[in-house]
Amino acid sequence: MKKRITALASTLLLAAVLGVAGPAAAGQTSLRAADPSVLRVGGTYVSVQSTGAGLAVRQASSPDGLAAAPARQVWSDTRNLGEVWAPEIVTDAGRYYIYFTAGRGAAHRMYVISSASPASGYTAETRMALPDDRWAIDGTMFVFEGQRWFVWSGWAGATNVEQNLYIARMSSPTTTTGARFVISQPRESWERVVGNPFINEGPEPIRDPDGRLHVVYSANGSWSDQYCLADLRLRAGGDPTYVWDWYKSNGCLFGSNRATMMAGWDPTLHADGPGHHTFVLLNGDIATSPPAGPRFPLMYHAVPKGTPYAWENRHWYTGTFTWWGNTTYSRANVPGATTNAGFSLKFFE
Protein backbone atom coordinates (compact mmCIF):
# COMPACT_ATOMS: atom_id res chain seq x y z
CA MET A 1 0.00 0.00 0.00
CA LYS A 2 2.81 2.40 0.90
CA LYS A 3 4.46 1.74 -2.48
CA ARG A 4 1.19 2.49 -4.29
CA ILE A 5 0.79 5.75 -2.36
CA THR A 6 4.39 6.71 -3.12
CA ALA A 7 3.87 5.91 -6.80
CA LEU A 8 0.69 7.99 -6.84
CA ALA A 9 2.49 10.91 -5.20
CA SER A 10 5.24 10.69 -7.81
CA THR A 11 2.66 10.66 -10.60
CA LEU A 12 0.90 13.71 -9.18
CA LEU A 13 4.21 15.52 -8.80
CA LEU A 14 5.10 14.80 -12.43
CA ALA A 15 1.63 15.94 -13.50
CA ALA A 16 2.12 19.19 -11.62
CA VAL A 17 5.32 19.79 -13.56
CA LEU A 18 4.18 18.67 -17.00
CA GLY A 19 0.47 19.54 -16.81
CA VAL A 20 -2.54 18.49 -14.78
CA ALA A 21 -5.98 17.64 -16.02
CA GLY A 22 -8.89 19.89 -15.24
CA PRO A 23 -11.98 21.49 -16.76
CA ALA A 24 -11.35 23.59 -19.85
CA ALA A 25 -13.34 26.56 -21.10
CA ALA A 26 -12.81 29.13 -23.85
CA GLY A 27 -9.60 27.59 -25.09
CA GLN A 28 -8.18 26.59 -21.71
CA THR A 29 -6.24 23.34 -21.96
CA SER A 30 -5.54 20.93 -19.13
CA LEU A 31 -1.85 21.74 -19.36
CA ARG A 32 -0.84 23.78 -16.32
CA ALA A 33 2.28 25.49 -17.67
CA ALA A 34 3.64 28.78 -18.97
CA ASP A 35 5.36 30.17 -22.08
CA PRO A 36 4.03 27.95 -24.89
CA SER A 37 6.12 27.57 -28.04
CA VAL A 38 4.44 25.64 -30.84
CA LEU A 39 5.08 25.15 -34.55
CA ARG A 40 3.48 23.01 -37.24
CA VAL A 41 5.42 20.54 -39.35
CA GLY A 42 3.12 19.11 -42.02
CA GLY A 43 0.06 17.95 -40.09
CA THR A 44 1.88 17.65 -36.75
CA TYR A 45 2.01 20.31 -34.05
CA VAL A 46 5.18 20.32 -31.97
CA SER A 47 5.51 22.10 -28.62
CA VAL A 48 8.28 22.59 -26.10
CA GLN A 49 8.03 23.48 -22.42
CA SER A 50 10.24 23.79 -19.39
CA THR A 51 9.93 21.00 -16.83
CA GLY A 52 11.81 23.01 -14.21
CA ALA A 53 15.08 21.12 -14.65
CA GLY A 54 14.84 20.30 -18.32
CA LEU A 55 12.88 20.56 -21.56
CA ALA A 56 10.05 18.39 -22.87
CA VAL A 57 8.54 18.13 -26.35
CA ARG A 58 4.99 17.08 -27.23
CA GLN A 59 3.51 16.20 -30.62
CA ALA A 60 -0.16 16.12 -31.64
CA SER A 61 -2.43 16.49 -34.63
CA SER A 62 -3.91 19.76 -33.32
CA PRO A 63 -2.98 22.50 -30.83
CA ASP A 64 -5.83 21.34 -28.57
CA GLY A 65 -4.36 17.82 -28.57
CA LEU A 66 -0.98 18.86 -27.19
CA ALA A 67 -2.07 18.84 -23.54
CA ALA A 68 -2.96 15.14 -23.69
CA ALA A 69 0.09 14.15 -25.75
CA PRO A 70 3.03 12.45 -24.00
CA ALA A 71 5.75 14.83 -22.82
CA ARG A 72 9.12 13.55 -23.96
CA GLN A 73 12.16 14.88 -22.11
CA VAL A 74 14.71 16.04 -24.70
CA TRP A 75 17.21 17.82 -22.45
CA SER A 76 18.07 17.74 -18.75
CA ASP A 77 20.02 20.26 -16.70
CA THR A 78 22.82 17.85 -15.81
CA ARG A 79 25.24 20.73 -15.17
CA ASN A 80 22.90 22.41 -12.67
CA LEU A 81 22.72 25.66 -14.64
CA GLY A 82 19.73 26.82 -12.60
CA GLU A 83 16.20 27.93 -13.45
CA VAL A 84 15.23 26.80 -16.96
CA TRP A 85 12.71 29.16 -18.54
CA ALA A 86 10.74 29.84 -21.70
CA PRO A 87 12.08 27.54 -24.43
CA GLU A 88 11.38 28.49 -28.05
CA ILE A 89 11.42 25.92 -30.88
CA VAL A 90 12.12 26.86 -34.50
CA THR A 91 13.48 25.15 -37.60
CA ASP A 92 16.29 26.14 -39.93
CA ALA A 93 17.30 24.14 -43.02
CA GLY A 94 15.34 21.14 -41.74
CA ARG A 95 16.97 21.12 -38.29
CA TYR A 96 15.20 21.88 -35.01
CA TYR A 97 16.61 24.47 -32.63
CA ILE A 98 15.38 25.07 -29.08
CA TYR A 99 16.50 28.30 -27.42
CA PHE A 100 16.04 28.67 -23.67
CA THR A 101 17.36 30.61 -20.73
CA ALA A 102 19.00 29.08 -17.68
CA GLY A 103 20.68 30.51 -14.61
CA ARG A 104 20.06 32.00 -11.20
CA GLY A 105 19.42 35.66 -10.50
CA ALA A 106 21.57 37.93 -12.64
CA ALA A 107 23.28 34.89 -14.21
CA HIS A 108 20.44 34.01 -16.62
CA ARG A 109 21.80 33.56 -20.14
CA MET A 110 20.54 32.09 -23.41
CA TYR A 111 21.37 28.53 -24.49
CA VAL A 112 20.56 26.48 -27.58
CA ILE A 113 20.25 22.80 -28.45
CA SER A 114 19.52 21.28 -31.86
CA SER A 115 18.45 18.03 -33.53
CA ALA A 116 17.39 16.59 -36.86
CA SER A 117 14.29 15.22 -35.10
CA PRO A 118 11.76 17.23 -33.04
CA ALA A 119 11.59 14.91 -30.02
CA SER A 120 14.96 13.18 -29.72
CA GLY A 121 18.64 13.34 -30.54
CA TYR A 122 19.33 16.87 -29.30
CA THR A 123 22.87 18.10 -28.82
CA ALA A 124 24.28 19.22 -25.49
CA GLU A 125 23.50 22.81 -24.65
CA THR A 126 25.64 25.63 -26.01
CA ARG A 127 25.68 28.99 -24.27
CA MET A 128 25.01 31.75 -26.77
CA ALA A 129 27.54 34.58 -26.83
CA LEU A 130 25.05 37.45 -27.03
CA PRO A 131 26.46 40.97 -27.44
CA ASP A 132 27.37 42.66 -24.12
CA ASP A 133 26.78 39.40 -22.18
CA ARG A 134 23.89 40.66 -20.02
CA TRP A 135 20.95 38.91 -18.35
CA ALA A 136 18.79 37.49 -21.15
CA ILE A 137 15.56 35.50 -21.51
CA ASP A 138 12.89 34.63 -24.11
CA GLY A 139 15.21 34.59 -27.12
CA THR A 140 14.24 33.27 -30.53
CA MET A 141 15.64 33.20 -34.05
CA PHE A 142 13.88 34.23 -37.28
CA VAL A 143 14.71 35.11 -40.87
CA PHE A 144 13.58 38.40 -42.41
CA GLU A 145 14.56 39.56 -45.89
CA GLY A 146 17.26 36.91 -46.14
CA GLN A 147 18.96 37.77 -42.84
CA ARG A 148 18.83 35.68 -39.67
CA TRP A 149 17.98 37.67 -36.54
CA PHE A 150 17.85 36.93 -32.81
CA VAL A 151 15.39 38.83 -30.62
CA TRP A 152 15.22 38.60 -26.81
CA SER A 153 14.37 40.32 -23.55
CA GLY A 154 17.20 41.54 -21.37
CA TRP A 155 18.80 44.11 -19.14
CA ALA A 156 20.72 47.14 -20.36
CA GLY A 157 23.28 46.75 -17.57
CA ALA A 158 24.12 44.35 -14.77
CA THR A 159 21.15 45.22 -12.53
CA ASN A 160 17.42 44.56 -12.74
CA VAL A 161 16.16 48.03 -13.68
CA GLU A 162 13.85 47.12 -16.57
CA GLN A 163 13.51 44.46 -19.26
CA ASN A 164 13.96 45.73 -22.79
CA LEU A 165 13.67 44.01 -26.16
CA TYR A 166 16.91 43.62 -28.13
CA ILE A 167 17.74 42.41 -31.62
CA ALA A 168 21.00 41.26 -33.20
CA ARG A 169 22.04 39.80 -36.53
CA MET A 170 23.02 36.13 -36.72
CA SER A 171 25.69 34.48 -38.85
CA SER A 172 24.24 31.02 -38.09
CA PRO A 173 21.33 29.64 -36.04
CA THR A 174 23.60 29.49 -32.98
CA THR A 175 25.79 32.59 -33.39
CA THR A 176 24.99 36.30 -33.22
CA THR A 177 27.25 38.81 -34.91
CA GLY A 178 27.83 42.48 -34.26
CA ALA A 179 26.10 44.63 -31.65
CA ARG A 180 22.75 44.32 -29.95
CA PHE A 181 20.15 47.00 -30.60
CA VAL A 182 17.27 47.98 -28.34
CA ILE A 183 13.92 48.02 -30.14
CA SER A 184 11.51 48.53 -27.23
CA GLN A 185 11.52 49.71 -23.64
CA PRO A 186 8.57 49.65 -21.21
CA ARG A 187 8.02 53.41 -21.16
CA GLU A 188 4.30 53.79 -22.02
CA SER A 189 1.84 54.28 -19.15
CA TRP A 190 -0.22 51.21 -20.10
CA GLU A 191 2.87 48.93 -19.87
CA ARG A 192 3.93 50.37 -16.53
CA VAL A 193 0.86 49.42 -14.49
CA VAL A 194 2.70 46.59 -12.73
CA GLY A 195 6.46 46.53 -12.52
CA ASN A 196 9.59 46.38 -10.36
CA PRO A 197 11.00 45.92 -12.84
CA PHE A 198 8.83 47.14 -15.71
CA ILE A 199 8.83 44.55 -18.47
CA ASN A 200 8.87 43.98 -22.21
CA GLU A 201 9.38 40.23 -22.79
CA GLY A 202 8.28 37.18 -24.78
CA PRO A 203 8.99 38.67 -28.25
CA GLU A 204 7.40 36.72 -31.12
CA PRO A 205 8.18 37.79 -34.71
CA ILE A 206 5.66 37.58 -37.56
CA ARG A 207 5.35 39.10 -41.03
CA ASP A 208 2.14 40.86 -42.07
CA PRO A 209 0.39 40.60 -45.46
CA ASP A 210 2.27 43.72 -46.65
CA GLY A 211 5.58 41.98 -45.86
CA ARG A 212 6.31 44.20 -42.85
CA LEU A 213 7.93 42.77 -39.74
CA HIS A 214 6.11 42.73 -36.39
CA VAL A 215 7.34 41.67 -32.96
CA VAL A 216 4.42 40.96 -30.64
CA TYR A 217 5.51 40.96 -27.01
CA SER A 218 4.26 40.75 -23.43
CA ALA A 219 4.08 43.80 -21.17
CA ASN A 220 3.56 44.38 -17.43
CA GLY A 221 4.58 41.91 -14.75
CA SER A 222 3.89 38.24 -15.54
CA TRP A 223 2.87 37.82 -11.90
CA SER A 224 -0.16 40.08 -12.46
CA ASP A 225 -3.43 39.98 -14.39
CA GLN A 226 -2.18 43.18 -16.08
CA TYR A 227 0.05 40.96 -18.25
CA CYS A 228 -0.91 41.51 -21.89
CA LEU A 229 0.22 41.38 -25.53
CA ALA A 230 1.26 44.45 -27.51
CA ASP A 231 2.74 45.00 -30.96
CA LEU A 232 5.84 46.52 -32.52
CA ARG A 233 5.50 47.19 -36.26
CA LEU A 234 8.50 48.02 -38.44
CA ARG A 235 7.83 50.82 -40.90
CA ALA A 236 7.92 49.92 -44.59
CA GLY A 237 11.56 49.74 -45.66
CA GLY A 238 12.66 50.22 -42.06
CA ASP A 239 15.88 49.07 -40.43
CA PRO A 240 15.21 46.43 -37.71
CA THR A 241 18.19 47.72 -35.71
CA TYR A 242 16.95 51.34 -35.58
CA VAL A 243 14.57 51.81 -32.67
CA TRP A 244 12.70 54.74 -34.24
CA ASP A 245 11.75 52.66 -37.29
CA TRP A 246 9.55 50.63 -34.94
CA TYR A 247 6.04 51.81 -34.04
CA LYS A 248 4.33 50.52 -30.90
CA SER A 249 0.62 49.82 -30.51
CA ASN A 250 -1.14 52.41 -28.37
CA GLY A 251 -2.14 49.92 -25.72
CA CYS A 252 -2.58 46.20 -25.18
CA LEU A 253 -4.01 44.22 -28.09
CA PHE A 254 -4.79 41.16 -25.96
CA GLY A 255 -5.39 41.67 -22.26
CA SER A 256 -7.97 41.38 -19.50
CA ASN A 257 -8.16 45.01 -18.33
CA ARG A 258 -10.10 47.53 -20.39
CA ALA A 259 -8.13 50.50 -19.06
CA THR A 260 -4.94 49.35 -20.79
CA MET A 261 -6.46 48.17 -24.08
CA MET A 262 -5.84 50.05 -27.31
CA ALA A 263 -8.94 51.94 -28.48
CA GLY A 264 -11.13 49.57 -30.49
CA TRP A 265 -9.78 46.43 -28.78
CA ASP A 266 -11.81 44.64 -26.09
CA PRO A 267 -10.58 42.79 -22.99
CA THR A 268 -10.84 39.03 -22.55
CA LEU A 269 -13.92 37.43 -21.05
CA HIS A 270 -12.56 34.15 -19.69
CA ALA A 271 -8.78 34.39 -19.25
CA ASP A 272 -6.86 36.75 -16.98
CA GLY A 273 -3.48 38.17 -17.96
CA PRO A 274 -2.97 36.51 -21.35
CA GLY A 275 0.64 36.68 -22.47
CA HIS A 276 3.78 34.97 -23.74
CA HIS A 277 2.14 33.56 -26.84
CA THR A 278 3.14 31.59 -29.94
CA PHE A 279 1.80 32.08 -33.46
CA VAL A 280 1.95 28.34 -34.39
CA LEU A 281 3.52 28.98 -37.79
CA LEU A 282 4.36 26.34 -40.39
CA ASN A 283 7.93 25.23 -39.59
CA GLY A 284 8.08 28.18 -37.18
CA ASP A 285 9.05 30.34 -40.17
CA ILE A 286 7.70 33.89 -40.44
CA ALA A 287 7.82 33.48 -44.24
CA THR A 288 4.76 31.25 -43.71
CA SER A 289 2.88 33.97 -41.79
CA PRO A 290 -0.81 33.88 -42.70
CA PRO A 291 -2.56 36.19 -45.17
CA ALA A 292 -5.26 38.71 -44.37
CA GLY A 293 -8.77 37.40 -43.91
CA PRO A 294 -9.38 34.26 -41.86
CA ARG A 295 -8.36 33.46 -38.30
CA PHE A 296 -5.29 31.37 -37.57
CA PRO A 297 -4.13 29.30 -34.57
CA LEU A 298 -2.61 30.91 -31.51
CA MET A 299 -1.46 29.62 -28.14
CA TYR A 300 -0.76 31.65 -25.02
CA HIS A 301 -0.71 31.27 -21.28
CA ALA A 302 -3.20 32.81 -18.87
CA VAL A 303 -5.02 32.20 -15.60
CA PRO A 304 -8.73 31.32 -15.62
CA LYS A 305 -10.89 34.19 -14.42
CA GLY A 306 -12.03 33.56 -10.87
CA THR A 307 -8.74 31.86 -10.00
CA PRO A 308 -6.08 33.70 -7.96
CA TYR A 309 -3.50 35.11 -10.35
CA ALA A 310 -0.28 33.27 -9.63
CA TRP A 311 2.41 31.62 -11.72
CA GLU A 312 1.38 28.16 -10.54
CA ASN A 313 -2.18 28.75 -11.84
CA ARG A 314 -1.17 29.46 -15.43
CA HIS A 315 -2.51 27.20 -18.18
CA TRP A 316 -1.81 26.94 -21.87
CA TYR A 317 -4.72 28.24 -23.92
CA THR A 318 -5.63 27.83 -27.57
CA GLY A 319 -7.04 30.80 -29.43
CA THR A 320 -6.95 32.51 -32.80
CA PHE A 321 -5.73 35.74 -34.35
CA THR A 322 -6.37 37.70 -37.51
CA TRP A 323 -4.75 40.65 -39.25
CA TRP A 324 -6.48 44.00 -38.73
CA GLY A 325 -5.73 46.44 -41.53
CA ASN A 326 -5.27 50.19 -41.77
CA THR A 327 -4.47 50.66 -38.10
CA THR A 328 -2.58 53.77 -37.01
CA TYR A 329 0.01 53.68 -34.23
CA SER A 330 1.00 57.11 -32.92
CA ARG A 331 3.81 58.52 -30.81
CA ALA A 332 5.23 61.85 -29.69
CA ASN A 333 8.53 63.56 -28.88
CA VAL A 334 10.66 61.13 -30.88
CA PRO A 335 12.52 61.32 -34.20
CA GLY A 336 10.67 60.49 -37.41
CA ALA A 337 7.00 60.52 -38.31
CA THR A 338 4.62 60.60 -35.35
CA THR A 339 2.09 58.22 -36.95
CA ASN A 340 2.31 55.03 -38.96
CA ALA A 341 -0.54 53.05 -40.55
CA GLY A 342 -0.59 49.39 -41.47
CA PHE A 343 -1.69 45.99 -40.26
CA SER A 344 -2.26 45.29 -36.58
CA LEU A 345 -3.66 42.12 -35.02
CA LYS A 346 -6.82 41.05 -33.24
CA PHE A 347 -6.74 38.12 -30.84
CA PHE A 348 -9.62 35.85 -29.84
CA GLU A 349 -10.04 33.49 -26.90
C-alpha positions as MATLAB code, in Angstrom:
seq = 'MKKRITALASTLLLAAVLGVAGPAAAGQTSLRAADPSVLRVGGTYVSVQSTGAGLAVRQASSPDGLAAAPARQVWSDTRNLGEVWAPEIVTDAGRYYIYFTAGRGAAHRMYVISSASPASGYTAETRMALPDDRWAIDGTMFVFEGQRWFVWSGWAGATNVEQNLYIARMSSPTTTTGARFVISQPRESWERVVGNPFINEGPEPIRDPDGRLHVVYSANGSWSDQYCLADLRLRAGGDPTYVWDWYKSNGCLFGSNRATMMAGWDPTLHADGPGHHTFVLLNGDIATSPPAGPRFPLMYHAVPKGTPYAWENRHWYTGTFTWWGNTTYSRANVPGATTNAGFSLKFFE';
ca = [
       0.000    0.000    0.000;
       2.813    2.402    0.903;
       4.462    1.741   -2.476;
       1.192    2.487   -4.286;
       0.792    5.749   -2.358;
       4.390    6.712   -3.125;
       3.873    5.910   -6.805;
       0.688    7.988   -6.836;
       2.489   10.910   -5.198;
       5.244   10.688   -7.813;
       2.658   10.656  -10.603;
       0.902   13.713   -9.176;
       4.212   15.524   -8.797;
       5.101   14.800  -12.427;
       1.632   15.936  -13.501;
       2.118   19.192  -11.623;
       5.321   19.792  -13.562;
       4.179   18.668  -17.002;
       0.469   19.539  -16.806;
      -2.541   18.492  -14.781;
      -5.977   17.636  -16.021;
      -8.888   19.888  -15.245;
     -11.977   21.486  -16.760;
     -11.346   23.588  -19.851;
     -13.340   26.561  -21.098;
     -12.813   29.134  -23.845;
      -9.602   27.594  -25.087;
      -8.185   26.590  -21.708;
      -6.237   23.341  -21.960;
      -5.537   20.927  -19.133;
      -1.848   21.745  -19.357;
      -0.840   23.778  -16.316;
       2.280   25.492  -17.674;
       3.638   28.783  -18.974;
       5.357   30.168  -22.083;
       4.031   27.946  -24.892;
       6.121   27.567  -28.039;
       4.437   25.641  -30.840;
       5.077   25.149  -34.545;
       3.483   23.008  -37.235;
       5.422   20.537  -39.346;
       3.123   19.112  -42.015;
       0.064   17.948  -40.093;
       1.880   17.648  -36.750;
       2.007   20.306  -34.054;
       5.183   20.323  -31.970;
       5.506   22.102  -28.623;
       8.277   22.592  -26.102;
       8.028   23.477  -22.416;
      10.241   23.791  -19.394;
       9.932   21.003  -16.827;
      11.808   23.010  -14.213;
      15.075   21.125  -14.645;
      14.840   20.301  -18.324;
      12.881   20.565  -21.563;
      10.051   18.391  -22.867;
       8.539   18.126  -26.349;
       4.990   17.081  -27.226;
       3.508   16.199  -30.620;
      -0.159   16.125  -31.636;
      -2.435   16.494  -34.633;
      -3.909   19.761  -33.316;
      -2.984   22.504  -30.828;
      -5.827   21.337  -28.574;
      -4.363   17.825  -28.569;
      -0.977   18.864  -27.194;
      -2.065   18.840  -23.544;
      -2.961   15.139  -23.692;
       0.093   14.146  -25.746;
       3.028   12.447  -24.004;
       5.747   14.828  -22.824;
       9.118   13.548  -23.958;
      12.155   14.884  -22.114;
      14.713   16.043  -24.702;
      17.211   17.821  -22.454;
      18.072   17.738  -18.746;
      20.024   20.257  -16.696;
      22.817   17.850  -15.806;
      25.236   20.728  -15.168;
      22.899   22.409  -12.667;
      22.722   25.656  -14.644;
      19.734   26.823  -12.601;
      16.204   27.928  -13.451;
      15.231   26.803  -16.963;
      12.712   29.158  -18.545;
      10.737   29.843  -21.698;
      12.078   27.543  -24.425;
      11.382   28.493  -28.052;
      11.420   25.920  -30.875;
      12.115   26.863  -34.500;
      13.479   25.146  -37.602;
      16.287   26.138  -39.931;
      17.298   24.145  -43.021;
      15.344   21.143  -41.743;
      16.974   21.124  -38.294;
      15.196   21.877  -35.012;
      16.607   24.472  -32.628;
      15.384   25.066  -29.078;
      16.495   28.300  -27.420;
      16.044   28.666  -23.669;
      17.361   30.613  -20.728;
      19.005   29.082  -17.683;
      20.684   30.506  -14.606;
      20.061   32.003  -11.200;
      19.415   35.656  -10.498;
      21.573   37.931  -12.643;
      23.280   34.892  -14.212;
      20.440   34.013  -16.617;
      21.803   33.558  -20.140;
      20.545   32.095  -23.406;
      21.369   28.534  -24.493;
      20.562   26.479  -27.584;
      20.251   22.797  -28.450;
      19.516   21.278  -31.857;
      18.453   18.034  -33.528;
      17.393   16.586  -36.860;
      14.291   15.223  -35.096;
      11.756   17.225  -33.043;
      11.594   14.908  -30.024;
      14.956   13.182  -29.724;
      18.641   13.343  -30.536;
      19.331   16.869  -29.300;
      22.868   18.104  -28.819;
      24.278   19.217  -25.494;
      23.497   22.814  -24.649;
      25.639   25.635  -26.013;
      25.677   28.991  -24.274;
      25.009   31.749  -26.769;
      27.537   34.577  -26.832;
      25.053   37.453  -27.028;
      26.459   40.970  -27.440;
      27.365   42.662  -24.117;
      26.780   39.399  -22.181;
      23.892   40.656  -20.020;
      20.946   38.906  -18.354;
      18.794   37.494  -21.151;
      15.556   35.500  -21.510;
      12.886   34.632  -24.109;
      15.209   34.586  -27.118;
      14.239   33.267  -30.527;
      15.636   33.202  -34.052;
      13.879   34.226  -37.277;
      14.710   35.112  -40.869;
      13.582   38.401  -42.407;
      14.557   39.564  -45.887;
      17.258   36.906  -46.142;
      18.958   37.772  -42.843;
      18.834   35.681  -39.668;
      17.981   37.666  -36.536;
      17.854   36.932  -32.814;
      15.385   38.828  -30.619;
      15.218   38.599  -26.814;
      14.367   40.321  -23.550;
      17.196   41.542  -21.371;
      18.803   44.112  -19.145;
      20.720   47.137  -20.356;
      23.284   46.746  -17.571;
      24.123   44.350  -14.774;
      21.148   45.216  -12.533;
      17.419   44.557  -12.742;
      16.156   48.029  -13.677;
      13.852   47.125  -16.573;
      13.509   44.456  -19.265;
      13.957   45.728  -22.794;
      13.666   44.013  -26.159;
      16.908   43.615  -28.130;
      17.742   42.415  -31.620;
      21.004   41.257  -33.201;
      22.042   39.800  -36.526;
      23.017   36.132  -36.723;
      25.688   34.476  -38.851;
      24.240   31.022  -38.093;
      21.326   29.641  -36.039;
      23.598   29.494  -32.980;
      25.787   32.594  -33.392;
      24.993   36.296  -33.224;
      27.249   38.814  -34.915;
      27.827   42.485  -34.258;
      26.104   44.627  -31.655;
      22.745   44.320  -29.948;
      20.149   47.002  -30.603;
      17.270   47.979  -28.338;
      13.922   48.018  -30.143;
      11.506   48.526  -27.234;
      11.525   49.708  -23.644;
       8.567   49.650  -21.211;
       8.023   53.407  -21.165;
       4.301   53.790  -22.019;
       1.842   54.280  -19.151;
      -0.223   51.205  -20.100;
       2.873   48.932  -19.875;
       3.927   50.368  -16.528;
       0.856   49.415  -14.491;
       2.704   46.593  -12.735;
       6.461   46.532  -12.520;
       9.585   46.384  -10.364;
      10.996   45.920  -12.839;
       8.834   47.140  -15.715;
       8.831   44.553  -18.468;
       8.866   43.976  -22.208;
       9.384   40.232  -22.792;
       8.285   37.178  -24.782;
       8.992   38.667  -28.251;
       7.399   36.718  -31.118;
       8.176   37.794  -34.714;
       5.661   37.580  -37.555;
       5.346   39.100  -41.028;
       2.141   40.864  -42.069;
       0.386   40.605  -45.465;
       2.272   43.723  -46.654;
       5.583   41.982  -45.860;
       6.310   44.195  -42.850;
       7.932   42.766  -39.741;
       6.113   42.730  -36.394;
       7.345   41.674  -32.965;
       4.418   40.959  -30.645;
       5.512   40.965  -27.011;
       4.259   40.751  -23.432;
       4.077   43.804  -21.169;
       3.557   44.378  -17.427;
       4.578   41.905  -14.751;
       3.893   38.244  -15.543;
       2.869   37.817  -11.900;
      -0.163   40.079  -12.456;
      -3.428   39.977  -14.391;
      -2.180   43.179  -16.085;
       0.048   40.959  -18.254;
      -0.909   41.514  -21.892;
       0.220   41.381  -25.531;
       1.262   44.453  -27.508;
       2.742   44.998  -30.959;
       5.839   46.522  -32.522;
       5.504   47.188  -36.259;
       8.497   48.023  -38.436;
       7.834   50.819  -40.902;
       7.919   49.922  -44.591;
      11.564   49.739  -45.664;
      12.665   50.221  -42.061;
      15.884   49.065  -40.431;
      15.208   46.431  -37.712;
      18.194   47.721  -35.711;
      16.949   51.337  -35.575;
      14.570   51.809  -32.665;
      12.700   54.739  -34.236;
      11.753   52.662  -37.285;
       9.551   50.626  -34.935;
       6.044   51.812  -34.043;
       4.333   50.524  -30.900;
       0.624   49.816  -30.514;
      -1.140   52.412  -28.368;
      -2.143   49.922  -25.717;
      -2.582   46.201  -25.181;
      -4.007   44.225  -28.087;
      -4.788   41.157  -25.956;
      -5.391   41.671  -22.265;
      -7.967   41.382  -19.502;
      -8.157   45.008  -18.325;
     -10.100   47.532  -20.394;
      -8.127   50.500  -19.061;
      -4.937   49.350  -20.793;
      -6.462   48.170  -24.078;
      -5.840   50.045  -27.311;
      -8.937   51.936  -28.480;
     -11.128   49.572  -30.494;
      -9.785   46.426  -28.778;
     -11.811   44.636  -26.093;
     -10.578   42.791  -22.994;
     -10.835   39.029  -22.554;
     -13.924   37.430  -21.053;
     -12.564   34.147  -19.691;
      -8.778   34.390  -19.255;
      -6.862   36.747  -16.976;
      -3.484   38.172  -17.958;
      -2.972   36.510  -21.351;
       0.638   36.676  -22.470;
       3.778   34.973  -23.742;
       2.142   33.562  -26.843;
       3.136   31.587  -29.935;
       1.800   32.083  -33.463;
       1.950   28.344  -34.389;
       3.522   28.984  -37.793;
       4.356   26.339  -40.389;
       7.929   25.234  -39.593;
       8.080   28.177  -37.178;
       9.048   30.340  -40.173;
       7.700   33.890  -40.441;
       7.818   33.481  -44.242;
       4.761   31.250  -43.711;
       2.883   33.974  -41.794;
      -0.810   33.879  -42.702;
      -2.560   36.188  -45.168;
      -5.259   38.710  -44.368;
      -8.770   37.396  -43.914;
      -9.382   34.261  -41.864;
      -8.362   33.464  -38.304;
      -5.293   31.373  -37.565;
      -4.130   29.295  -34.566;
      -2.606   30.914  -31.509;
      -1.462   29.617  -28.138;
      -0.758   31.650  -25.023;
      -0.707   31.274  -21.280;
      -3.201   32.814  -18.869;
      -5.019   32.205  -15.597;
      -8.733   31.319  -15.617;
     -10.888   34.186  -14.415;
     -12.029   33.557  -10.867;
      -8.742   31.857   -9.996;
      -6.078   33.704   -7.961;
      -3.496   35.110  -10.351;
      -0.277   33.268   -9.632;
       2.415   31.625  -11.718;
       1.380   28.159  -10.541;
      -2.178   28.750  -11.835;
      -1.170   29.460  -15.431;
      -2.509   27.205  -18.179;
      -1.807   26.941  -21.868;
      -4.715   28.238  -23.923;
      -5.630   27.833  -27.575;
      -7.039   30.805  -29.428;
      -6.947   32.509  -32.800;
      -5.725   35.739  -34.355;
      -6.367   37.704  -37.509;
      -4.746   40.646  -39.247;
      -6.478   44.000  -38.731;
      -5.734   46.436  -41.529;
      -5.272   50.187  -41.773;
      -4.470   50.662  -38.099;
      -2.578   53.770  -37.005;
       0.005   53.683  -34.228;
       0.996   57.112  -32.924;
       3.813   58.519  -30.806;
       5.228   61.855  -29.687;
       8.529   63.564  -28.880;
      10.664   61.128  -30.882;
      12.521   61.322  -34.197;
      10.672   60.489  -37.410;
       6.996   60.522  -38.309;
       4.621   60.596  -35.350;
       2.093   58.216  -36.945;
       2.307   55.030  -38.965;
      -0.537   53.050  -40.555;
      -0.588   49.388  -41.470;
      -1.686   45.992  -40.263;
      -2.265   45.295  -36.584;
      -3.663   42.124  -35.015;
      -6.821   41.054  -33.237;
      -6.739   38.122  -30.840;
      -9.619   35.850  -29.838;
     -10.043   33.485  -26.897;
];
